[in-house]
Amino acid sequence: MDLSLKQTLLIALGICVIGIVAFGIYYFNPKQIILRKLAKIRLKPIVSLSDNELVKVNGKAVNIQAPLIAPLSKRKCVYFTIKIEKKVSTGKNSHWKTVVNEEKIDPFFMEQNGSFVLINSTQNPKNYVSYLVVDSKLTSGVFNKPTPEALALLEKYNMDSKNFFGFHKQLRYQEGVIEIGEKITVAGVVKWNTLSEPLEGYNYSKIASLNHSETQKLIITDLPESKESRGLSV
């Protein structure tokens, strides 16, 4: 085979491999997986929900009990995820190691034009899949002293900001939050429930809830791409 032809084939093969890897990274990205799952589920207004159907709903998050407080930003919320990574060096190479990876969620309401749906989310056992937009980030390092917010966060998780030699560790912090009143999308199986006690501002004796099933977990996200409107304002 001619040398130039071999080189051309090798270049073409290299391009194909790069393309396949890039597509795989994109296709299997958690964000894209969530969006593909949601794209297959019908969007409905809360007032039109029927028992036992799988739907997705857009609405504003409303807390049922005292709101959670996000560890980094201190925002009131119904759901947060927090991750802290430390830069670790091994010889000539270095990588980011996750040292804290926590999430917390409470059951909550979604409100849409005065109508409510209960989101029956649980962590143990975990009955949902989710993707939250990372909207709070911080970094600290040798020449970048941790902010008071970062120091408070490290104290919460019993971590020291400095290494053995007294230098600030290279750390990065990221947090995703569903705030009170934030517009989100949730998908799940509808169940209608009779209220044991009336809800403030809600004039009906029954309320719909979104739940998981044996084959379908709840899907929860605040991705802007998930908020298909089709006239359903929230």
Short mmCIF file of C-alpha atoms in Angstrom, two decimals:
data_model
loop_
_atom_site.label_atom_id
_atom_site.label_comp_id
_atom_site.label_asym_id
_atom_site.label_seq_id
_atom_site.Cartn_x
_atom_site.Cartn_y
_atom_site.Cartn_z
CA MET A 1 0.00 0.00 0.00
CA ASP A 2 1.25 3.45 -0.88
CA LEU A 3 2.69 5.32 2.14
CA SER A 4 0.57 8.43 1.55
CA LEU A 5 -2.57 6.26 1.37
CA LYS A 6 -1.64 4.63 4.68
CA GLN A 7 -1.18 8.05 6.27
CA THR A 8 -4.54 9.19 4.92
CA LEU A 9 -6.28 6.09 6.28
CA LEU A 10 -4.62 6.52 9.69
CA ILE A 11 -5.68 10.17 9.83
CA ALA A 12 -9.24 9.24 8.84
CA LEU A 13 -9.29 6.48 11.46
CA GLY A 14 -8.01 8.91 14.10
CA ILE A 15 -10.70 11.42 13.23
CA CYS A 16 -13.38 8.69 13.47
CA VAL A 17 -12.11 7.56 16.86
CA ILE A 18 -12.09 11.14 18.17
CA GLY A 19 -15.60 11.67 16.81
CA ILE A 20 -16.92 8.49 18.43
CA VAL A 21 -15.36 9.37 21.78
CA ALA A 22 -16.73 12.93 21.64
CA PHE A 23 -20.21 11.66 20.74
CA GLY A 24 -20.07 9.11 23.58
CA ILE A 25 -19.08 11.79 26.10
CA TYR A 26 -21.94 14.01 24.91
CA TYR A 27 -24.56 11.25 24.63
CA PHE A 28 -23.88 9.72 28.03
CA ASN A 29 -23.52 13.04 29.84
CA PRO A 30 -25.96 13.02 32.83
CA LYS A 31 -27.54 16.23 31.56
CA GLN A 32 -28.33 14.75 28.15
CA ILE A 33 -29.63 11.52 29.71
CA ILE A 34 -32.12 13.50 31.82
CA LEU A 35 -33.24 15.61 28.84
CA ARG A 36 -33.76 12.50 26.68
CA LYS A 37 -35.82 10.86 29.41
CA LEU A 38 -37.99 13.97 29.79
CA ALA A 39 -38.43 14.32 26.02
CA LYS A 40 -40.30 10.99 25.98
CA ILE A 41 -42.79 12.03 28.69
CA ARG A 42 -45.91 14.10 28.06
CA LEU A 43 -46.08 17.57 29.59
CA LYS A 44 -49.40 18.33 31.32
CA PRO A 45 -50.88 21.11 33.46
CA ILE A 46 -51.52 20.21 37.09
CA VAL A 47 -55.28 20.73 36.74
CA SER A 48 -55.44 17.98 34.07
CA LEU A 49 -53.53 15.20 35.86
CA SER A 50 -55.13 11.76 35.87
CA ASP A 51 -54.47 8.90 38.27
CA ASN A 52 -51.66 6.45 37.37
CA GLU A 53 -50.42 8.30 34.29
CA LEU A 54 -46.75 9.13 33.72
CA VAL A 55 -46.38 12.88 33.15
CA LYS A 56 -43.99 15.77 33.52
CA VAL A 57 -44.99 19.06 35.10
CA ASN A 58 -43.48 22.53 35.16
CA GLY A 59 -43.97 24.63 38.27
CA LYS A 60 -42.47 26.59 41.15
CA ALA A 61 -40.92 24.74 44.08
CA VAL A 62 -42.74 25.31 47.40
CA ASN A 63 -41.52 23.93 50.71
CA ILE A 64 -43.82 21.84 52.92
CA GLN A 65 -41.82 22.09 56.14
CA ALA A 66 -38.98 24.38 57.18
CA PRO A 67 -36.80 24.91 54.09
CA LEU A 68 -33.36 23.38 53.76
CA ILE A 69 -30.40 25.79 53.82
CA ALA A 70 -27.82 25.29 51.08
CA PRO A 71 -24.36 24.79 52.68
CA LEU A 72 -22.37 27.17 50.45
CA SER A 73 -24.76 29.92 49.36
CA LYS A 74 -27.06 29.74 52.42
CA ARG A 75 -30.12 29.93 50.16
CA LYS A 76 -33.46 28.53 51.29
CA CYS A 77 -34.31 25.50 49.21
CA VAL A 78 -36.05 22.11 48.94
CA TYR A 79 -33.04 20.32 47.39
CA PHE A 80 -29.30 20.89 47.24
CA THR A 81 -26.17 19.10 46.08
CA ILE A 82 -22.68 20.08 47.25
CA LYS A 83 -19.31 18.80 46.06
CA ILE A 84 -15.82 19.66 47.30
CA GLU A 85 -12.76 18.49 45.38
CA LYS A 86 -9.11 18.55 46.40
CA LYS A 87 -6.20 18.65 43.94
CA VAL A 88 -3.94 15.66 44.55
CA SER A 89 -0.45 15.37 43.07
CA THR A 90 1.18 12.02 42.35
CA GLY A 91 4.67 12.61 40.99
CA LYS A 92 4.43 14.61 37.78
CA ASN A 93 0.67 14.15 37.50
CA SER A 94 -2.23 15.62 39.42
CA HIS A 95 -5.98 15.11 39.54
CA TRP A 96 -9.06 16.33 41.38
CA LYS A 97 -10.30 14.01 44.13
CA THR A 98 -13.83 14.35 45.50
CA VAL A 99 -13.70 14.68 49.30
CA VAL A 100 -17.32 15.75 49.92
CA ASN A 101 -20.30 14.76 47.81
CA GLU A 102 -23.61 15.36 49.57
CA GLU A 103 -27.20 15.92 48.54
CA LYS A 104 -30.33 16.49 50.55
CA ILE A 105 -33.95 16.70 49.47
CA ASP A 106 -37.32 16.93 51.21
CA PRO A 107 -40.76 16.17 49.79
CA PHE A 108 -42.13 19.43 48.40
CA PHE A 109 -44.95 21.01 46.45
CA MET A 110 -44.92 22.42 42.93
CA GLU A 111 -47.27 25.30 42.24
CA GLN A 112 -48.65 26.24 38.84
CA ASN A 113 -51.23 29.02 38.47
CA GLY A 114 -52.65 28.35 41.94
CA SER A 115 -52.73 24.55 41.54
CA PHE A 116 -50.43 22.28 43.54
CA VAL A 117 -48.85 18.87 43.10
CA LEU A 118 -46.93 17.02 45.81
CA ILE A 119 -43.48 15.65 44.90
CA ASN A 120 -42.93 12.49 46.94
CA SER A 121 -39.13 12.42 46.86
CA THR A 122 -37.18 10.23 49.27
CA GLN A 123 -33.45 9.64 49.77
CA ASN A 124 -33.53 6.32 51.63
CA PRO A 125 -34.28 4.51 49.45
CA LYS A 126 -33.51 7.01 46.70
CA ASN A 127 -36.55 7.14 44.41
CA TYR A 128 -35.43 9.81 41.93
CA VAL A 129 -32.84 10.76 39.35
CA SER A 130 -31.87 14.39 38.99
CA TYR A 131 -29.72 17.02 37.37
CA LEU A 132 -29.19 20.39 39.05
CA VAL A 133 -27.51 23.35 37.41
CA VAL A 134 -24.32 24.25 39.30
CA ASP A 135 -24.96 27.88 40.21
CA SER A 136 -22.47 28.51 43.03
CA LYS A 137 -18.73 27.91 42.60
CA LEU A 138 -15.63 28.80 44.58
CA THR A 139 -11.94 27.89 44.41
CA SER A 140 -9.10 28.26 46.89
CA GLY A 141 -5.39 27.48 46.83
CA VAL A 142 -1.86 28.50 47.74
CA PHE A 143 -2.30 32.06 46.42
CA ASN A 144 -6.08 32.16 46.78
CA LYS A 145 -7.19 32.25 50.40
CA PRO A 146 -10.58 30.61 51.07
CA THR A 147 -13.47 33.05 51.44
CA PRO A 148 -15.41 33.18 54.71
CA GLU A 149 -18.13 31.14 52.97
CA ALA A 150 -15.60 28.46 51.98
CA LEU A 151 -14.09 28.36 55.46
CA ALA A 152 -17.53 27.93 57.02
CA LEU A 153 -18.23 25.11 54.57
CA LEU A 154 -14.95 23.36 55.40
CA GLU A 155 -15.70 23.69 59.10
CA LYS A 156 -19.13 22.12 58.56
CA TYR A 157 -17.46 19.05 57.04
CA ASN A 158 -14.59 19.00 59.58
CA MET A 159 -11.96 19.82 56.98
CA ASP A 160 -8.81 21.92 57.33
CA SER A 161 -8.09 24.54 54.66
CA LYS A 162 -4.31 24.16 55.07
CA ASN A 163 -1.94 21.26 54.44
CA PHE A 164 0.86 19.91 56.66
CA PHE A 165 3.21 22.74 55.61
CA GLY A 166 0.70 25.51 56.38
CA PHE A 167 -0.20 26.29 52.75
CA HIS A 168 -3.81 26.55 51.65
CA LYS A 169 -4.98 23.39 49.93
CA GLN A 170 -6.11 23.61 46.31
CA LEU A 171 -9.85 23.12 46.62
CA ARG A 172 -12.88 23.77 44.47
CA TYR A 173 -16.48 23.90 45.60
CA GLN A 174 -19.69 23.62 43.59
CA GLU A 175 -23.33 23.68 44.61
CA GLY A 176 -26.64 23.10 42.87
CA VAL A 177 -29.90 24.22 44.47
CA ILE A 178 -33.64 24.17 43.89
CA GLU A 179 -34.62 27.38 45.64
CA ILE A 180 -38.02 28.20 47.07
CA GLY A 181 -40.02 29.65 44.18
CA GLU A 182 -37.64 28.40 41.47
CA LYS A 183 -39.19 27.12 38.23
CA ILE A 184 -38.39 23.45 37.73
CA THR A 185 -39.55 20.30 35.91
CA VAL A 186 -40.53 17.03 37.58
CA ALA A 187 -41.75 13.80 35.98
CA GLY A 188 -43.45 10.93 37.78
CA VAL A 189 -46.53 8.75 38.14
CA VAL A 190 -49.67 10.57 39.29
CA LYS A 191 -51.59 9.56 42.40
CA TRP A 192 -54.54 11.47 43.82
CA ASN A 193 -54.64 11.70 47.62
CA THR A 194 -57.29 12.87 50.11
CA LEU A 195 -55.97 15.61 52.40
CA SER A 196 -56.12 14.90 56.12
CA GLU A 197 -55.73 18.62 56.80
CA PRO A 198 -56.48 21.63 54.52
CA LEU A 199 -53.58 23.43 52.87
CA GLU A 200 -53.28 27.19 53.16
CA GLY A 201 -54.40 28.78 49.89
CA TYR A 202 -55.69 25.45 48.53
CA ASN A 203 -59.47 24.99 48.41
CA TYR A 204 -59.76 21.31 47.49
CA SER A 205 -60.00 18.13 49.59
CA LYS A 206 -57.71 16.12 47.28
CA ILE A 207 -54.28 16.79 45.86
CA ALA A 208 -52.26 15.09 43.14
CA SER A 209 -48.79 13.75 43.82
CA LEU A 210 -45.94 12.63 41.58
CA ASN A 211 -44.37 9.36 42.64
CA HIS A 212 -41.95 6.67 41.50
CA SER A 213 -43.02 3.21 40.36
CA GLU A 214 -41.29 -0.15 39.99
CA THR A 215 -40.11 0.84 36.52
CA GLN A 216 -39.98 4.65 36.73
CA LYS A 217 -38.10 6.86 39.14
CA LEU A 218 -39.02 10.50 39.69
CA ILE A 219 -37.07 12.86 37.45
CA ILE A 220 -36.18 16.25 38.96
CA THR A 221 -34.29 19.07 37.26
CA ASP A 222 -33.96 22.84 37.05
CA LEU A 223 -32.43 22.75 33.57
CA PRO A 224 -33.82 25.65 31.49
CA GLU A 225 -34.05 23.29 28.48
CA SER A 226 -36.56 21.12 30.34
CA LYS A 227 -39.17 23.87 30.70
CA GLU A 228 -41.31 23.29 27.62
CA SER A 229 -44.08 25.84 27.80
CA ARG A 230 -46.76 24.96 25.22
CA GLY A 231 -48.83 27.67 26.85
CA LEU A 232 -48.41 26.28 30.37
CA SER A 233 -47.19 29.30 32.28
CA VAL A 234 -45.90 28.84 35.81
#
